[in-house]
mmCIF file of C-alpha atoms in Angstrom:
data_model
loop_
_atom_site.group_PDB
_atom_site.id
_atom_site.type_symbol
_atom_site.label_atom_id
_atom_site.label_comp_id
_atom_site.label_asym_id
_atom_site.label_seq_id
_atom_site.Cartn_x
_atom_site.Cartn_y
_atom_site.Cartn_z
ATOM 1 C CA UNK D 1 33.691 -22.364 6.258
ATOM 2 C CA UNK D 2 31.104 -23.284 3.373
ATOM 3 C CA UNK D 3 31.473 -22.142 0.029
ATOM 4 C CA UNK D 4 28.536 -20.274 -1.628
ATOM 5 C CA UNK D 5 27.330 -22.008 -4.774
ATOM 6 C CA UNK D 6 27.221 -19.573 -7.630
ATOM 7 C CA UNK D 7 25.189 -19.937 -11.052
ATOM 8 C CA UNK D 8 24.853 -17.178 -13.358
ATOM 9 C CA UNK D 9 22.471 -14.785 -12.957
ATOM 10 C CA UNK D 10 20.188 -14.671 -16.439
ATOM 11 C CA UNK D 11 18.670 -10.897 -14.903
ATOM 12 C CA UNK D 12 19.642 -7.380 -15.556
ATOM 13 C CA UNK D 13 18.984 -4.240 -13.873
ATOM 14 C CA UNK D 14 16.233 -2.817 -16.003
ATOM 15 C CA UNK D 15 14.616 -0.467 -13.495
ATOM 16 C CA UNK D 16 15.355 1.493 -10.683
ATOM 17 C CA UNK D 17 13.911 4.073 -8.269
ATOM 18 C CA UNK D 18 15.460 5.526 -4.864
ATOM 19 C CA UNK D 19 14.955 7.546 -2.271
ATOM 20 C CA UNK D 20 16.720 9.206 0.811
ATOM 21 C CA UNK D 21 16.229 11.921 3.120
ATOM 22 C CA UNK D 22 18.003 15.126 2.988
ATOM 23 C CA UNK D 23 21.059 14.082 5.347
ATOM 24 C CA UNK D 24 20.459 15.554 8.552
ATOM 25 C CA UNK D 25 23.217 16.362 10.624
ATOM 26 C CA UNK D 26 24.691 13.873 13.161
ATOM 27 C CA UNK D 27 24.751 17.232 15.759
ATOM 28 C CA UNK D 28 21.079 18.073 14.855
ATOM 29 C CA UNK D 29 19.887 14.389 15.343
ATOM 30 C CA UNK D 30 22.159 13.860 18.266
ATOM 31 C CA UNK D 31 20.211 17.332 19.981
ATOM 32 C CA UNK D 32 16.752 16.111 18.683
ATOM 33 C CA UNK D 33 16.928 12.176 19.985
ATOM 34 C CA UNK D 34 17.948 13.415 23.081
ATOM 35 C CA UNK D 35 20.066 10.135 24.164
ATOM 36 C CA UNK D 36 21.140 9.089 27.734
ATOM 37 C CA UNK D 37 24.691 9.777 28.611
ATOM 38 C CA UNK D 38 25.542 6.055 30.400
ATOM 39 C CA UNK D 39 28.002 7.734 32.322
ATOM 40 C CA UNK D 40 26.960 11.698 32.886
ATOM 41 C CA UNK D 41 23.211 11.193 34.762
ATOM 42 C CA UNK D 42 21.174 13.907 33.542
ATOM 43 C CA UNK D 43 23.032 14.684 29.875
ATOM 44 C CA UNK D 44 22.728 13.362 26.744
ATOM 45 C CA UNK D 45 24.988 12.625 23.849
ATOM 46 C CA UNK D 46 26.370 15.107 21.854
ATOM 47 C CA UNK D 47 26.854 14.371 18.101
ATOM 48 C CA UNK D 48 30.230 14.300 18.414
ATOM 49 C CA UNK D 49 30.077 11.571 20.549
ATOM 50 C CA UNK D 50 27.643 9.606 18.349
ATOM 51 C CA UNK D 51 30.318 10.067 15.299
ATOM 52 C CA UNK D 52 33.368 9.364 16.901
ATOM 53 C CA UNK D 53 31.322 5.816 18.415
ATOM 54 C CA UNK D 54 29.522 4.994 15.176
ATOM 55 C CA UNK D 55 31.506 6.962 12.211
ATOM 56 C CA UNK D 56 29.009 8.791 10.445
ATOM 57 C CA UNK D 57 28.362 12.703 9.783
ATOM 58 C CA UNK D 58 24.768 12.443 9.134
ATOM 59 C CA UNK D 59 21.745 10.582 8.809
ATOM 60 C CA UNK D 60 18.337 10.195 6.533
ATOM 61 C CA UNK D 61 15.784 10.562 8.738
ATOM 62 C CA UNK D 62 12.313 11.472 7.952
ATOM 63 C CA UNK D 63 9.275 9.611 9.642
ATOM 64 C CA UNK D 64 6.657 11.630 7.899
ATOM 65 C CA UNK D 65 7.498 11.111 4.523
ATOM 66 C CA UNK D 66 9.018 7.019 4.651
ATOM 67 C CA UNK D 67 5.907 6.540 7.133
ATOM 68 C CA UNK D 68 3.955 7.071 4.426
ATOM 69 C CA UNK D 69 2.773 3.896 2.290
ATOM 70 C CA UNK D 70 2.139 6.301 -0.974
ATOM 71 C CA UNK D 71 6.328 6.572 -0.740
ATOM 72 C CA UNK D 72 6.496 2.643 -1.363
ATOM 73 C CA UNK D 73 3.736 2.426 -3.948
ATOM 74 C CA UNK D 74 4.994 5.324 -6.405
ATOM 75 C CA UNK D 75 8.916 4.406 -6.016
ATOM 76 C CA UNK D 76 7.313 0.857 -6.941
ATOM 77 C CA UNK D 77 5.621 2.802 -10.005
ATOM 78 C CA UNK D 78 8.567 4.863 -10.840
ATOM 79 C CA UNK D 79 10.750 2.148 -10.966
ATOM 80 C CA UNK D 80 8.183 0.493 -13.687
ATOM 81 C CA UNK D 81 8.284 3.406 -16.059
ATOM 82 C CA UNK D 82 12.166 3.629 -15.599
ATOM 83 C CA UNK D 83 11.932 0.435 -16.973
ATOM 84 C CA UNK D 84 9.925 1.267 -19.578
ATOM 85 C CA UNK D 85 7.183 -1.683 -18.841
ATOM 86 C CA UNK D 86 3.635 -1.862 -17.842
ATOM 87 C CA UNK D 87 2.635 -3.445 -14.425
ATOM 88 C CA UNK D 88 0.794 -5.840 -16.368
ATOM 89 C CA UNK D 89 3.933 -7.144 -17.460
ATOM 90 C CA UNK D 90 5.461 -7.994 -14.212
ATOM 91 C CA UNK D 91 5.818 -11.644 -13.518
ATOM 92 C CA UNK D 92 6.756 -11.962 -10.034
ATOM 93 C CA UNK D 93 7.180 -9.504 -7.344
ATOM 94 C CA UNK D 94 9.026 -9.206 -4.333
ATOM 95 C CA UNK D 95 8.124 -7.293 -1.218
ATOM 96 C CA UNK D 96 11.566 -6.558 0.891
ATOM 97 C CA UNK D 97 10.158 -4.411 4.081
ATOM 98 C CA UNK D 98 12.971 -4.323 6.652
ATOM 99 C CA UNK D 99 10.427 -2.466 9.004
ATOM 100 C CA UNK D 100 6.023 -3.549 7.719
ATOM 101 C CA UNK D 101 3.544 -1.274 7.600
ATOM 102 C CA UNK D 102 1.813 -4.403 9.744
ATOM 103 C CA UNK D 103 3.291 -7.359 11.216
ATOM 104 C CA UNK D 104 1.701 -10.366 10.162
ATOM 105 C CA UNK D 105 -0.146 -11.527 6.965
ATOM 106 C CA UNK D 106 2.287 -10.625 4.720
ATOM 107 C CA UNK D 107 -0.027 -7.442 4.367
ATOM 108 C CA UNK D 108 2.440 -5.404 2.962
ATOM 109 C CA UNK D 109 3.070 -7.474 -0.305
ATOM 110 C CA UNK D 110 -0.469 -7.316 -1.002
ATOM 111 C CA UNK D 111 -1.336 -3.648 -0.801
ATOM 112 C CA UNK D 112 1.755 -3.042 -2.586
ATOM 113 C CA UNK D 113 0.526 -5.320 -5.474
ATOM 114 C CA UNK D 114 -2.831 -3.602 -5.725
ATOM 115 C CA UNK D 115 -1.744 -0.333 -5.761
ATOM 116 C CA UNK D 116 1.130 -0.776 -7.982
ATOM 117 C CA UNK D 117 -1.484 -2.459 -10.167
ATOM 118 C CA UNK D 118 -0.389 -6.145 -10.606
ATOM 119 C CA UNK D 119 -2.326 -8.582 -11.899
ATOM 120 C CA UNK D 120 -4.388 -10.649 -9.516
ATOM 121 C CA UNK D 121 -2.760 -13.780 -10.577
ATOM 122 C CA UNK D 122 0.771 -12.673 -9.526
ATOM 123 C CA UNK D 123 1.561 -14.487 -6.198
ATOM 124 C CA UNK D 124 3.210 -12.055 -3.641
ATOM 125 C CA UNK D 125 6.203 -12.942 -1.590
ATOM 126 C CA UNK D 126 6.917 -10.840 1.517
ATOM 127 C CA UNK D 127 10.648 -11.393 2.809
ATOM 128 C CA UNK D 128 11.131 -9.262 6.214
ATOM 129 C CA UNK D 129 15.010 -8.731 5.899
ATOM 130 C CA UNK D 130 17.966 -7.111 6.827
ATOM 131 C CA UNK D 131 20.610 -5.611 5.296
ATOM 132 C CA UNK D 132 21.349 -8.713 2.866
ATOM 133 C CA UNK D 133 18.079 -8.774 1.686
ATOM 134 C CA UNK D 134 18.984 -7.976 -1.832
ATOM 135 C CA UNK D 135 21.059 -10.970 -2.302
ATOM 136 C CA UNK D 136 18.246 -13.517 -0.665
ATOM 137 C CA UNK D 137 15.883 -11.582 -3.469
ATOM 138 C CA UNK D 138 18.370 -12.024 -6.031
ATOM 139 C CA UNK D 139 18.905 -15.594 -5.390
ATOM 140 C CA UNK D 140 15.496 -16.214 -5.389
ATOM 141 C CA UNK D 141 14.395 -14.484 -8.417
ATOM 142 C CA UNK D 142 16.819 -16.825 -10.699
ATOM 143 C CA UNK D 143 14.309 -19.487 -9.252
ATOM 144 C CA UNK D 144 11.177 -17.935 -10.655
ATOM 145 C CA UNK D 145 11.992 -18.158 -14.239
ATOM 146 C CA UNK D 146 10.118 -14.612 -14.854
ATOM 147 C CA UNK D 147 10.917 -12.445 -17.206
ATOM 148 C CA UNK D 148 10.147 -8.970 -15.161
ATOM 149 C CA UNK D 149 10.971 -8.961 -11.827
ATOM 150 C CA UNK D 150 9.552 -6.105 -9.325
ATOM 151 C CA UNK D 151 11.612 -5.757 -6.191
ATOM 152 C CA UNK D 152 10.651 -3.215 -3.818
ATOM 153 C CA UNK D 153 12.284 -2.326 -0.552
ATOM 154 C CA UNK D 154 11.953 0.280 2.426
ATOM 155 C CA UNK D 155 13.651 0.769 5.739
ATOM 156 C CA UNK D 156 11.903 3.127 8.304
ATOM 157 C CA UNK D 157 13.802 2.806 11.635
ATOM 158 C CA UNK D 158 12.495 6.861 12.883
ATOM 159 C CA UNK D 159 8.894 6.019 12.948
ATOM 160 C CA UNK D 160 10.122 2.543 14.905
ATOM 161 C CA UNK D 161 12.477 4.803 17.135
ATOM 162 C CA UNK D 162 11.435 8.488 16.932
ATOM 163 C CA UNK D 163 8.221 9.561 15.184
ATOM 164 C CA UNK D 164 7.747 11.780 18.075
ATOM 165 C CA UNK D 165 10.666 13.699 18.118
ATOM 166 C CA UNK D 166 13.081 12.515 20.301
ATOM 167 C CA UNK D 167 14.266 8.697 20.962
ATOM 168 C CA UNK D 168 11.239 6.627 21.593
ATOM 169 C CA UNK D 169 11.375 5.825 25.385
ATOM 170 C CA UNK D 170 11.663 2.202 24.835
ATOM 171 C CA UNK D 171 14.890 3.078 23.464
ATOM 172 C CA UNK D 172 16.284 5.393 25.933
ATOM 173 C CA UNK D 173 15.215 3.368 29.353
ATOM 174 C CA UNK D 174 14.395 -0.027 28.446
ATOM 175 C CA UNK D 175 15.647 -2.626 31.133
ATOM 176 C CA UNK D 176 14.440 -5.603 29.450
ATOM 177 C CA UNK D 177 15.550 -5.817 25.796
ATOM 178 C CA UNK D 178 18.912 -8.162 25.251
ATOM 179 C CA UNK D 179 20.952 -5.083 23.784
ATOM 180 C CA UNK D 180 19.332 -3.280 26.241
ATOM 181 C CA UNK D 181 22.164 -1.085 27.128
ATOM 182 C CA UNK D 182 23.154 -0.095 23.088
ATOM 183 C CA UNK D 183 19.471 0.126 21.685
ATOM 184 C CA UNK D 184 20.007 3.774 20.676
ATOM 185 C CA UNK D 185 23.038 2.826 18.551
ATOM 186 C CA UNK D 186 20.941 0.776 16.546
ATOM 187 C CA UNK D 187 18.193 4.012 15.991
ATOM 188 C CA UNK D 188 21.846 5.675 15.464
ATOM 189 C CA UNK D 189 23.432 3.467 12.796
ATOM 190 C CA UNK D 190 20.175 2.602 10.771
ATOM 191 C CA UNK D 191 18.864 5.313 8.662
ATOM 192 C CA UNK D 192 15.881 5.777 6.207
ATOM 193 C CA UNK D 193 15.300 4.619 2.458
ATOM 194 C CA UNK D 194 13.593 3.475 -0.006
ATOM 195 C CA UNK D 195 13.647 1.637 -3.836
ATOM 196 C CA UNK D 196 12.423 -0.415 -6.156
ATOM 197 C CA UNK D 197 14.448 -2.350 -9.096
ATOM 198 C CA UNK D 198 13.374 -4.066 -11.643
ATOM 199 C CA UNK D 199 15.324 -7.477 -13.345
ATOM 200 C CA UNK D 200 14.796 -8.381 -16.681
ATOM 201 C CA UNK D 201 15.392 -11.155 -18.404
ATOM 202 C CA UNK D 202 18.822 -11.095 -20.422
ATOM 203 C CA UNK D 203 20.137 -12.625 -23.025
ATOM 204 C CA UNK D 204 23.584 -12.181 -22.022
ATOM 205 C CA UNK D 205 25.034 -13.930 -18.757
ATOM 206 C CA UNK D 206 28.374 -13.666 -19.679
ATOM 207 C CA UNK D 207 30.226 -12.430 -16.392
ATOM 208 C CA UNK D 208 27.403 -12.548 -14.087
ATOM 209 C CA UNK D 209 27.079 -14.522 -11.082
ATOM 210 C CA UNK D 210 23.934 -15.041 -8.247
ATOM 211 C CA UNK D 211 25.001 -16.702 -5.099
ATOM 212 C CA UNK D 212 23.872 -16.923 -1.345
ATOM 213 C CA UNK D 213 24.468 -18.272 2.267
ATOM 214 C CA UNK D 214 23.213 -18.291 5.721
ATOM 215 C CA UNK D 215 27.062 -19.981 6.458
ATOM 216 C CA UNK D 216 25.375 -22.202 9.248
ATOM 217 C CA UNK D 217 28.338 -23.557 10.929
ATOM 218 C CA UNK D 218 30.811 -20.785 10.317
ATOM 219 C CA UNK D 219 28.487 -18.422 12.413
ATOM 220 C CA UNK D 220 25.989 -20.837 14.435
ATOM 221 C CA UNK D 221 22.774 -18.826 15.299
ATOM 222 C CA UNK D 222 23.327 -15.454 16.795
ATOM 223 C CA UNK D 223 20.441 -13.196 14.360
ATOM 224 C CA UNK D 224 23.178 -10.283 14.765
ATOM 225 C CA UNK D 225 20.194 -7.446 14.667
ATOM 226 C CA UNK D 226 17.237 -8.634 17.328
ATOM 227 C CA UNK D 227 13.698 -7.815 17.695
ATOM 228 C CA UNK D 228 12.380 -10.086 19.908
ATOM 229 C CA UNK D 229 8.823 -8.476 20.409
ATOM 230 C CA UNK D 230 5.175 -8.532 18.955
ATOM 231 C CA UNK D 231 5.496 -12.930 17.892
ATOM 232 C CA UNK D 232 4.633 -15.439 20.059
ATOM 233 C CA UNK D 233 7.408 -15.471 22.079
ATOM 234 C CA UNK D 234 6.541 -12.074 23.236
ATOM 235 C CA UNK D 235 2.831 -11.423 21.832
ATOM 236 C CA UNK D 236 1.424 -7.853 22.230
ATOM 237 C CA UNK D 237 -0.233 -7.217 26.170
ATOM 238 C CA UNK D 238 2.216 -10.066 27.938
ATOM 239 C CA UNK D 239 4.880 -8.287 30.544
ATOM 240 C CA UNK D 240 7.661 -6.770 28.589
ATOM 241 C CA UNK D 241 6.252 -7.416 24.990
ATOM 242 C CA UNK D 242 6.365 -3.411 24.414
ATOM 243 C CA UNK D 243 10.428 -3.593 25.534
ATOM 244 C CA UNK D 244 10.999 -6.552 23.285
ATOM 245 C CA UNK D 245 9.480 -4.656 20.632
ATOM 246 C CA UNK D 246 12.844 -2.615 19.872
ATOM 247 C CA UNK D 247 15.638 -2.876 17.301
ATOM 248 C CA UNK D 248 18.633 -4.252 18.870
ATOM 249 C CA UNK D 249 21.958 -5.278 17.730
ATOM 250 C CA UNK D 250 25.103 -7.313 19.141
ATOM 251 C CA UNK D 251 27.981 -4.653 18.066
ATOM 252 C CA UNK D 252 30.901 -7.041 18.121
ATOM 253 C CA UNK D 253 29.434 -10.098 16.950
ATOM 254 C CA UNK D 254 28.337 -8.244 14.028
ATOM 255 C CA UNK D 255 31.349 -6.539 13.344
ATOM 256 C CA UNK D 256 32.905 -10.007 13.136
ATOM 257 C CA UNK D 257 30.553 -11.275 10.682
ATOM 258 C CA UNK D 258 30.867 -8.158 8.624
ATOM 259 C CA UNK D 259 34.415 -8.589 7.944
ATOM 260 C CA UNK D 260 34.351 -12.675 7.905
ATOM 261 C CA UNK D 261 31.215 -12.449 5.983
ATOM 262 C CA UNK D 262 32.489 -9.482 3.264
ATOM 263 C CA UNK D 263 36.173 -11.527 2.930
ATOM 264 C CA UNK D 264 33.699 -14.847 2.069
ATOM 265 C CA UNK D 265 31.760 -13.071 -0.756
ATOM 266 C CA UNK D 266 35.300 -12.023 -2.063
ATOM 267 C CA UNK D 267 36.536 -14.991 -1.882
ATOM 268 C CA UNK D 268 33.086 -16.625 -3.941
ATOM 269 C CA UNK D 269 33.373 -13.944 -6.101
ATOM 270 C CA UNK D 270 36.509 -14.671 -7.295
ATOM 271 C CA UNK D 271 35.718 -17.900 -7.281
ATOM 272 C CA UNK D 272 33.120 -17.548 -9.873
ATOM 273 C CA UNK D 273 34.264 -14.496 -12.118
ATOM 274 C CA UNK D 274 37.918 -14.835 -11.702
ATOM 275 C CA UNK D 275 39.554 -11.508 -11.648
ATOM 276 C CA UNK D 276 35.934 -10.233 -11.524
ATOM 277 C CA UNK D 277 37.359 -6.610 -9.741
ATOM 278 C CA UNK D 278 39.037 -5.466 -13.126
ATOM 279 C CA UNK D 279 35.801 -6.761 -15.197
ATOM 280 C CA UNK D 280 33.033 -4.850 -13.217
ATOM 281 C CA UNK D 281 32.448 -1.423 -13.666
ATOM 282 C CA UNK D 282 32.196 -0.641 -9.774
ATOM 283 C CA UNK D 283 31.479 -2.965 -6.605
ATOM 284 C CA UNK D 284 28.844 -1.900 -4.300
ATOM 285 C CA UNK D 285 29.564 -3.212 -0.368
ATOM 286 C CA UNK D 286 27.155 -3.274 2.064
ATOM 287 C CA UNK D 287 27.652 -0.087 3.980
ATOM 288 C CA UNK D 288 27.470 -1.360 7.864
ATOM 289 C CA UNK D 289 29.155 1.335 9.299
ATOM 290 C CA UNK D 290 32.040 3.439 7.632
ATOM 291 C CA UNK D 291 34.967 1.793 9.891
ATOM 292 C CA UNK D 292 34.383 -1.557 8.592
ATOM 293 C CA UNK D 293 33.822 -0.397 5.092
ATOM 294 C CA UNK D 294 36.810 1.246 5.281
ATOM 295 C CA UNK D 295 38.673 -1.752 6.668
ATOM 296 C CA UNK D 296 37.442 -4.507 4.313
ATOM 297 C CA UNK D 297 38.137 -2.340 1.069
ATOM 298 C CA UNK D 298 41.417 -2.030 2.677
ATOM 299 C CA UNK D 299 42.064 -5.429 3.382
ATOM 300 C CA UNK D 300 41.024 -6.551 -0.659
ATOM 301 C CA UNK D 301 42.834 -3.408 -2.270
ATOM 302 C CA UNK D 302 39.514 -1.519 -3.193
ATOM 303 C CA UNK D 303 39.858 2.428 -3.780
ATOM 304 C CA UNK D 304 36.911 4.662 -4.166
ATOM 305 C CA UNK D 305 37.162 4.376 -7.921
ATOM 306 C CA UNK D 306 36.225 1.477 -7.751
ATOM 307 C CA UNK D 307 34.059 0.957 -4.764
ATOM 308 C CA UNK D 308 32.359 3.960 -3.664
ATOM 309 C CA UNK D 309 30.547 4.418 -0.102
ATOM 310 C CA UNK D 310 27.612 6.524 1.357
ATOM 311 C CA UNK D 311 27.848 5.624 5.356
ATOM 312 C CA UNK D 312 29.431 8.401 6.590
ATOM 313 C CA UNK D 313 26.732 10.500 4.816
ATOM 314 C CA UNK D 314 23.425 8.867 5.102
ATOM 315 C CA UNK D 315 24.122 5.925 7.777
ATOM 316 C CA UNK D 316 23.360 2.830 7.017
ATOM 317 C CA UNK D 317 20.934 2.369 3.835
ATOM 318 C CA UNK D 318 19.929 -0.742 4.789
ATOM 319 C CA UNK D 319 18.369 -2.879 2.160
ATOM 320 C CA UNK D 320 18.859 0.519 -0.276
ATOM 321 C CA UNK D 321 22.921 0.638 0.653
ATOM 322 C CA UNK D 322 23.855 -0.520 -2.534
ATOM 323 C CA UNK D 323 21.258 0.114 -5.139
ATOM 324 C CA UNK D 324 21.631 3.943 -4.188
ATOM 325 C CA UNK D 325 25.431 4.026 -4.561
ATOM 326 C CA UNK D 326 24.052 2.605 -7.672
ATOM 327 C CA UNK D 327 21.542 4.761 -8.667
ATOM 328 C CA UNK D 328 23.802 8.051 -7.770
ATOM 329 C CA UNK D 329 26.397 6.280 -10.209
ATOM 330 C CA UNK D 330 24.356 6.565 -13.300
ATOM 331 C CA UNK D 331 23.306 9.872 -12.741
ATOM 332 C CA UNK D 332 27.015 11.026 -12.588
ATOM 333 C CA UNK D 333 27.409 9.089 -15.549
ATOM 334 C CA UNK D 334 30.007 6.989 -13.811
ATOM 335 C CA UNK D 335 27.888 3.853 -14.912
ATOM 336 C CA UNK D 336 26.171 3.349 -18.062
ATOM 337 C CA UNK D 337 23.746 0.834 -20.106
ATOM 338 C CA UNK D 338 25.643 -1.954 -20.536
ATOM 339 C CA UNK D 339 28.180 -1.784 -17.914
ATOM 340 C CA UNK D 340 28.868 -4.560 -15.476
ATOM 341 C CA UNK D 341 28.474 -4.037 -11.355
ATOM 342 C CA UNK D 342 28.927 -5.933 -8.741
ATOM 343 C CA UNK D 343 26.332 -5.666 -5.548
ATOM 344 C CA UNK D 344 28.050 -7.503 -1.996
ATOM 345 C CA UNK D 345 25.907 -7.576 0.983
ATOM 346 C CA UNK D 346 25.337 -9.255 4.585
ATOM 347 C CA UNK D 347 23.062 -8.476 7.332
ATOM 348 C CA UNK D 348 21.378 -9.921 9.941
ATOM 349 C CA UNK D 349 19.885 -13.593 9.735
ATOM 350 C CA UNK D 350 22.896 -14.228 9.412
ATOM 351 C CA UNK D 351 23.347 -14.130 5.420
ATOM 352 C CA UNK D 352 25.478 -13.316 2.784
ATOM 353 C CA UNK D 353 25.459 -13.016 -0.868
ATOM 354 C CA UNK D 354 26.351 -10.472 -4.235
ATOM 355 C CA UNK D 355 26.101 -10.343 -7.430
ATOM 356 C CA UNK D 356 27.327 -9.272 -10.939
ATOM 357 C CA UNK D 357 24.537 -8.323 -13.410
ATOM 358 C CA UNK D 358 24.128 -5.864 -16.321
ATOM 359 C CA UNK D 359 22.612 -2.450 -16.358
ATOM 360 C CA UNK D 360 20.262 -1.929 -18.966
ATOM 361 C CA UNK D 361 17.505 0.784 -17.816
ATOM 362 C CA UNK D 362 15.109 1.986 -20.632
ATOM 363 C CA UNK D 363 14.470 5.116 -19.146
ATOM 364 C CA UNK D 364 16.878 5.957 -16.417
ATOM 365 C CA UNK D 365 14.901 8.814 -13.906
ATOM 366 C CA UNK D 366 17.339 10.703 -11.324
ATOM 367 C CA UNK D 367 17.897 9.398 -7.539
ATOM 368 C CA UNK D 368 15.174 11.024 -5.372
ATOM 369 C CA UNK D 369 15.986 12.991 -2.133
ATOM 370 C CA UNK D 370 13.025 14.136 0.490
ATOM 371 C CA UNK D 371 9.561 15.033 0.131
ATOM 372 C CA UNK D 372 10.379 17.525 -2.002
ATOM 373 C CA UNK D 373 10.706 14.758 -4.869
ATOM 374 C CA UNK D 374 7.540 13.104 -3.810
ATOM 375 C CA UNK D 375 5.241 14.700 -6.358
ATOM 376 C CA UNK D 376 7.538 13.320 -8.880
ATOM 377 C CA UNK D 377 7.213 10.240 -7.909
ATOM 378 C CA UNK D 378 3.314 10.217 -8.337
#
């Protein structure tokens, strides 16, 4: 297997904004999804069932409010002020939509940048990721040469799955999809969230590393998370284009690369910051699911006070994973300006990558949770 190839990273975390829903219980989702039992015709699972398969207690889940492109612009904003800069200021800007607003056109980065109030000249790039998708944007922002650096990020997998109430039906009876016959686990183990960071510029890259990689030929070409639908292999109105048009994921071969992948970014890590667990602050993993969590941090010697995890509360963040255990981190004072961190992700692609950057946030404003905090935001 491929080593990454790490540089330092010349950015720190200036600015940051997040947002979850409320955590909804895995029994109240589990009764308002309304899932096919495989083997019990007529019944559907209990959320019991759905935590003893996928691990967690509880999920954010709120179609109405992460539906809503306002959410998107004013944690962009937020995360601005918290960095105590103008937009005007920004110098390149990364849109990181696991789920668009709209599929092609890169439509997405562009409303974002005229809301948020960028200047005109600012090119926008649009990255559709998974969970890794901080470490591609990390990776690419050393590349830019820009002093600010606006990432924002959103994953919205009820209004994909169940803006209506329960499980979309092209989840619950869809004979067509690949992962036809786990589709709801995916609408299980991906949850709602949102943020926006900003990287600055730093004079100090002592300790800090950047590095990335899709690992070609240690894990060939299986995407790990599919959505086959809507492109031109399946373009909208052709048979089956509406049951390709589902999240789906391959459960084993991506608890492989989870734990393969994970051990590899230890392994770079040390590599490039030797001894780098006593000389971060805390390490942020990925949070796939809380079994595998748990298992990696076991297999490298990690405790919770050093590398706390939100899975079993919130499901899987997504793109927002580790810049909320973040966020929640400085508002219990646990990190501070100054401190070093270490974010280590993979997702679907495949990729892999992490981090270790500085925190250095102006103005730090508190983690947000449901609509509720929404007026704050604007």
């Amino acid at each position: 297997m491929s080593k990454a190839e790490p540089s330092p990273f010349p950015y720190a975390v200036s600015g940051l904004s997040t947002l979850v829903a409320p955590p909804m219980p895995i029994d109240q989702w589990a009764e308002q999804m309304q899932i096919p039992h495989r083997h019990r015709s007529g019944e559907s699972l209990e959320g019991t069932e759905i935590e003893r398969i996928l691990g967690i207690e509880a999920k954010s889940w709120a179609p109405d409010l992460f539906g809503d492109f306002d959410t998107m612009v004013a944690l962009g904003r937020e995360a601005l002020r918290s960095a105590g800069i103008e937009a005007g200021q920004v110098d390149a800007f990364i849109a990181l939509p696991c789920n668009p607003f709209e599929v092609m056109l890169d439509q997405d980065a562009f409303k974002l940048s005229r809301r948020i109030g960028l200047r005109d000249s600012l090119v926008p790039v649009q990255m559709i990721a998974g969970c890794a998708g901080i470490a591609r944007a990390a990776a690419l922002a050393t590349t830019t040469g820009a002093r600010h650096i606006l990432i924002v990020t959103y994953s919205v997998p009820s209004v994909l799955s169940g803006s209506t109430g329960a499980l979309n039906d092209l989840y619950r009876f869809n004979r067509h999809h690949p992962d036809r016959d786990s589709l709801w686990a995916a609408a299980g183990t991906f949850s709602d969230s949102a943020s926006a960071m900003v990287l600055s510029r730093s004079a100090s890259q002592d300790g800090t590393t950047v590095f990335y990689s899709r690992d070609t030929d240690a894990f060939d070409e299986n995407p790990l998370v599919r959505f086959p639908g809507g492109g031109l292999n399946h373009p909208p109105g052709t048979p089956h284009a509406d049951e390709m048009s589902c999240f789906g994921l391959d459960g084993k071969a991506l608890a492989h690369f989870y734990s393969a992948a994970m051990l590899l970014n230890h392994r770079d890590l040390q590599a490039a910051v030797p001894g780098y667990t006593d000389k971060v602050e805390r390490i942020y993993t990925h949070q796939a699911g809380p079994a595998l969590v748990d298992d990696f941090l076991r297999r490298v010697g990690l405790g919770p006070d050093k590398a706390p995890t939100n899975a079993r509360e919130f499901g899987n963040l997504i793109t927002t994973a580790t810049t909320k255990l973040l966020h929640d981190d400085m508002a219990d004072g646990r990190v501070v300006n100054g401190d070093r961190v270490c974010l280590s992700v993979v997702g679907a692609g495949p990729e892999r990558g992490a981090l270790i950057t500085h925190v250095d946030i102006a103005d730090p404003v508190p983690p947000r949770t449901g609509r509720a905090e929404k007026g704050n935001l604007l």
